[in-house]
PDB file of C-alpha atoms in Angstrom:
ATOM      1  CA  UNK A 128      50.628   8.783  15.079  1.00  0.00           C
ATOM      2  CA  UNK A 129      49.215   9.088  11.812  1.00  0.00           C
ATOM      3  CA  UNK A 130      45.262  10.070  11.675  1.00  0.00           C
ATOM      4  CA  UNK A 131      42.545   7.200  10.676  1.00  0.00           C
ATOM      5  CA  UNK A 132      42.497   8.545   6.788  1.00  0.00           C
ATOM      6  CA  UNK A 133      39.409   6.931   5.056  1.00  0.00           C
ATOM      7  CA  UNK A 134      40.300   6.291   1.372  1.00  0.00           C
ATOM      8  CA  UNK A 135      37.285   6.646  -1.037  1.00  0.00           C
ATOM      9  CA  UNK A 136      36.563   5.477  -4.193  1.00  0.00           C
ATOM     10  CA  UNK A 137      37.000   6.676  -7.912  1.00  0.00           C
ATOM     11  CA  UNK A 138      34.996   9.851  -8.497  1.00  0.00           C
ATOM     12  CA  UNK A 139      34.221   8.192 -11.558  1.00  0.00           C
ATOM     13  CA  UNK A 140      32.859   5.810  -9.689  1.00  0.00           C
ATOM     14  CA  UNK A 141      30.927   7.686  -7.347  1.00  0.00           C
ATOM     15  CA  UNK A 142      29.124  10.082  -9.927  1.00  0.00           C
ATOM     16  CA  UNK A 143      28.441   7.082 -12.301  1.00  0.00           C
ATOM     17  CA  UNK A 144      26.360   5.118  -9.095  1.00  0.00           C
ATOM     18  CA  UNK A 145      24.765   8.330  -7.458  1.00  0.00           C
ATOM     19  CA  UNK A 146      23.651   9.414 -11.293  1.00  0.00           C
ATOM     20  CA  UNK A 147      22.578   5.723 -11.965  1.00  0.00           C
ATOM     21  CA  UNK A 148      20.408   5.347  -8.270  1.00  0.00           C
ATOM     22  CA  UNK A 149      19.157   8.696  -8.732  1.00  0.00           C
ATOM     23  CA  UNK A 150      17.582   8.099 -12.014  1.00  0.00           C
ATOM     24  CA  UNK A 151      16.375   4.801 -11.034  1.00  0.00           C
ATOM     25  CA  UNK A 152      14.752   6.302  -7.891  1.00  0.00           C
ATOM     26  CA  UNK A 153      13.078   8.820  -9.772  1.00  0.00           C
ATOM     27  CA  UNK A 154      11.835   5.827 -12.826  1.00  0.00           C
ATOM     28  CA  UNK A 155      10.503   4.104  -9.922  1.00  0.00           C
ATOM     29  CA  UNK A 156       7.921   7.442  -8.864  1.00  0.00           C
ATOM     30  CA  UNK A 157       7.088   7.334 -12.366  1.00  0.00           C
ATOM     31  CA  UNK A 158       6.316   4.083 -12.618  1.00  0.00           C
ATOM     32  CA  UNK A 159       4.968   3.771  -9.233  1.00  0.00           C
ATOM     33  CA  UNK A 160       2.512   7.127  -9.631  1.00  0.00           C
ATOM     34  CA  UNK A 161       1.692   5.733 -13.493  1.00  0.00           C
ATOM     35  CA  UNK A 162       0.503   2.149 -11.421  1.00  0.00           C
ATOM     36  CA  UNK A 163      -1.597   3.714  -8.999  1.00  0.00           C
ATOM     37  CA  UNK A 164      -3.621   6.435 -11.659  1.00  0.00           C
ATOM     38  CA  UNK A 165      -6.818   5.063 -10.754  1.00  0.00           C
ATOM     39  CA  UNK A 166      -6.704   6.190  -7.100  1.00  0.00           C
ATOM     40  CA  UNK A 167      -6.505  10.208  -8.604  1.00  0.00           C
ATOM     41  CA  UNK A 168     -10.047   9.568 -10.791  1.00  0.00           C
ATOM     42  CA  UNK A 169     -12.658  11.833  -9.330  1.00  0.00           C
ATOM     43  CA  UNK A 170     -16.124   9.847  -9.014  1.00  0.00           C
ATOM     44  CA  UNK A 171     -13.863   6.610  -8.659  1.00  0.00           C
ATOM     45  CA  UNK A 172     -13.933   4.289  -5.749  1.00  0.00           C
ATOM     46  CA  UNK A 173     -11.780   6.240  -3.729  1.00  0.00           C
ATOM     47  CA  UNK A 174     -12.847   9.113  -1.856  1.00  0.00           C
ATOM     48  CA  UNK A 175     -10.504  12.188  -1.013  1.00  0.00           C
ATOM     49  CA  UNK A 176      -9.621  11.215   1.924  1.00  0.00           C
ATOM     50  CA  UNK A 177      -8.163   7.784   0.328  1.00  0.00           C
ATOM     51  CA  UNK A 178      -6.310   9.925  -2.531  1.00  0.00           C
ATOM     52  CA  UNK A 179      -4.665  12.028  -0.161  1.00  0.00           C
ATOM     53  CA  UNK A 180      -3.711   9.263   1.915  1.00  0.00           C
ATOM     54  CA  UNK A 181      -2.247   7.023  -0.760  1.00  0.00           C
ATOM     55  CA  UNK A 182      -0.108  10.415  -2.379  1.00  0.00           C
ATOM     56  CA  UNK A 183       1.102  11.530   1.073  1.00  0.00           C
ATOM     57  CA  UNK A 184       2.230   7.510   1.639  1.00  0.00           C
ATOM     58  CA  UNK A 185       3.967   7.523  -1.218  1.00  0.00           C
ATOM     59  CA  UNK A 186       5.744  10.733  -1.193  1.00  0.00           C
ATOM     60  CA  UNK A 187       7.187  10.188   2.199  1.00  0.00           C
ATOM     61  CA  UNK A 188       8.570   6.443   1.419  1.00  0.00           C
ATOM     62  CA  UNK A 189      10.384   7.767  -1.739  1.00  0.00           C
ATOM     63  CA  UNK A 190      12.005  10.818   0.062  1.00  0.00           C
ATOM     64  CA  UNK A 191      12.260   8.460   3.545  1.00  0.00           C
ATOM     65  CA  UNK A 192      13.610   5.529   0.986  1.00  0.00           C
ATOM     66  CA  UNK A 193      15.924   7.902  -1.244  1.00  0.00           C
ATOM     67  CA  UNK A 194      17.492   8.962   2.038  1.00  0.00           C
ATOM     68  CA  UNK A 195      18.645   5.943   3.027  1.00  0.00           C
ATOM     69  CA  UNK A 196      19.755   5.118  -0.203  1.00  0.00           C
ATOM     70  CA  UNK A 197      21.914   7.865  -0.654  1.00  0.00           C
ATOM     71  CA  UNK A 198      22.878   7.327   3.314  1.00  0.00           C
ATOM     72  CA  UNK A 199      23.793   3.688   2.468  1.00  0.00           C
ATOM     73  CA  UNK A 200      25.211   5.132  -0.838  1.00  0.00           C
ATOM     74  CA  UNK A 201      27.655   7.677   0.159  1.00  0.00           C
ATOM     75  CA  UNK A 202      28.902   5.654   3.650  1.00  0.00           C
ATOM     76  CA  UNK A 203      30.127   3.033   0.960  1.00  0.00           C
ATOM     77  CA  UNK A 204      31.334   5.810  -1.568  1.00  0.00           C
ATOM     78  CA  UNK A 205      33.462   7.883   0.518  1.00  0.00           C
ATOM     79  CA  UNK A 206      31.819   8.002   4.285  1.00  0.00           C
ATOM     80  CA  UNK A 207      29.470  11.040   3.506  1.00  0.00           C
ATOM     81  CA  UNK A 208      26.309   9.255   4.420  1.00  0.00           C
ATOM     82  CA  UNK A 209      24.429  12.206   5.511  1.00  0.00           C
ATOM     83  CA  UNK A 210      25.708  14.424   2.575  1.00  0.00           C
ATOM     84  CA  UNK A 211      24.154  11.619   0.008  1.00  0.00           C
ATOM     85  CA  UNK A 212      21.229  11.103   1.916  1.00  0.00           C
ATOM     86  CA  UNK A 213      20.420  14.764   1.658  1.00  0.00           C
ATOM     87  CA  UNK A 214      21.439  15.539  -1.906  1.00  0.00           C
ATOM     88  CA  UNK A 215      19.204  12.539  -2.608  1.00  0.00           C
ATOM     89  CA  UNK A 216      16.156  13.759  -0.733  1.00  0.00           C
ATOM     90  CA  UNK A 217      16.540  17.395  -2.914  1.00  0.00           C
ATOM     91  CA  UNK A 218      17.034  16.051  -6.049  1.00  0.00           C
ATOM     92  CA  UNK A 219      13.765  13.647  -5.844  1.00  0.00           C
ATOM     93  CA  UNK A 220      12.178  16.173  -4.547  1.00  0.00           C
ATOM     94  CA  UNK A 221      13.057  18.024  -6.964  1.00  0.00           C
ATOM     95  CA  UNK A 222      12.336  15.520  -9.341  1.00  0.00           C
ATOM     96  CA  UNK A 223       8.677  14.984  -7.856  1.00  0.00           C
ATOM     97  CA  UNK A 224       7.704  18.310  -8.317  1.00  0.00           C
ATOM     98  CA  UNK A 225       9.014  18.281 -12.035  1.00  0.00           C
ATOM     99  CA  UNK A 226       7.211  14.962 -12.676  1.00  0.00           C
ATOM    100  CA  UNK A 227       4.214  16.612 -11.134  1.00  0.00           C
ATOM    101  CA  UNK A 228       4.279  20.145 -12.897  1.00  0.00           C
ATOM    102  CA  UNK A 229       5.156  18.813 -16.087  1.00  0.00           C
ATOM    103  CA  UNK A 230       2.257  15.944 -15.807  1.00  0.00           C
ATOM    104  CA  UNK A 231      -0.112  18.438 -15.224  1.00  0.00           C
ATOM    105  CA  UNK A 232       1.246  21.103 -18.146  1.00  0.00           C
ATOM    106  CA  UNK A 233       1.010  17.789 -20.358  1.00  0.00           C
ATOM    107  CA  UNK A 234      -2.798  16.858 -18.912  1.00  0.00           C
ATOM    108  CA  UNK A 235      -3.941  20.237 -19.987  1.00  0.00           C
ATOM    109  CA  UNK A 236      -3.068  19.932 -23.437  1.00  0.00           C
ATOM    110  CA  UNK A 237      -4.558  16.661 -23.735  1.00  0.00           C
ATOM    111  CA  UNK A 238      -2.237  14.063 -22.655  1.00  0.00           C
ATOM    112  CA  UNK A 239      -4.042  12.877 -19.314  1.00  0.00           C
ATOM    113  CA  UNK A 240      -3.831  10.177 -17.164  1.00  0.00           C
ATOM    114  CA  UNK A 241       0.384   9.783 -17.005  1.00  0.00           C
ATOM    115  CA  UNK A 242       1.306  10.087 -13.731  1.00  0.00           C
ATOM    116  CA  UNK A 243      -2.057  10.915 -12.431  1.00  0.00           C
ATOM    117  CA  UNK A 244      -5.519  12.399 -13.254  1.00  0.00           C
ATOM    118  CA  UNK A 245      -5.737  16.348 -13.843  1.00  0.00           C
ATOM    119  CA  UNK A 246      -8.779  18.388 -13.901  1.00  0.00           C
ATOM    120  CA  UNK A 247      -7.951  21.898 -15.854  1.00  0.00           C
ATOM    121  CA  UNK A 248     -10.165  24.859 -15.641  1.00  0.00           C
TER     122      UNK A 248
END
């Protein structure tokens, strides 16, 4: 009796999607933080209590979203859904912090308002 041998597909294949949904997950923060700028403003409408809300939100449905992605991702690759789903969750997080760090690096030198609104001392 031979054992149930799941056949997966070309590692071409494989690196090609998880490079292409991992940079697509991380446009979409960009694009997502860039959309919602306004909320960061201090003396806006929105209070710190509303900031911190809508940034913890969003944080947690991109990691919550990338891990299903790469769970959905590597089940259909090869039948490593939970090793996807967690090398997805690192690299955007990752990737946050970068986008965050550099954002900030950028809004001290006069190049605010990307990703969100920076105060430097």
């Amino acid at each position: 009796m031979q054992p149930n041998q799941r056949r997966g597909r070309p590692a071409s294949l494989m690196v090609f999607l998880t490079l292409a949904l991992l940079l697509g997950l991380l446009a979409a923060y960009v694009g997502v933080m860039h959309a919602i700028v306004d909320v960061s403003r201090i003396g806006g409408n929105h209070d710190a209590n509303e900031r911190d809300a809508a940034y913890s939100y969003l944080h947690l449905v991109f990691l919550a979203g990338s891990a299903a992605i790469g769970f959905g991702a590597g089940k259909w690759l090869n039948g490593l859904g939970i090793a996807f789903g967690t090398l997805f969750v690192i690299v955007v997080a990752v990737g946050m912090l970068a986008v965050q760090l550099s954002s900030y690096s950028l809004a001290c030198h006069g190049h605010n308002d990307i990703v969100r609104h920076w105060q430097c001392d």
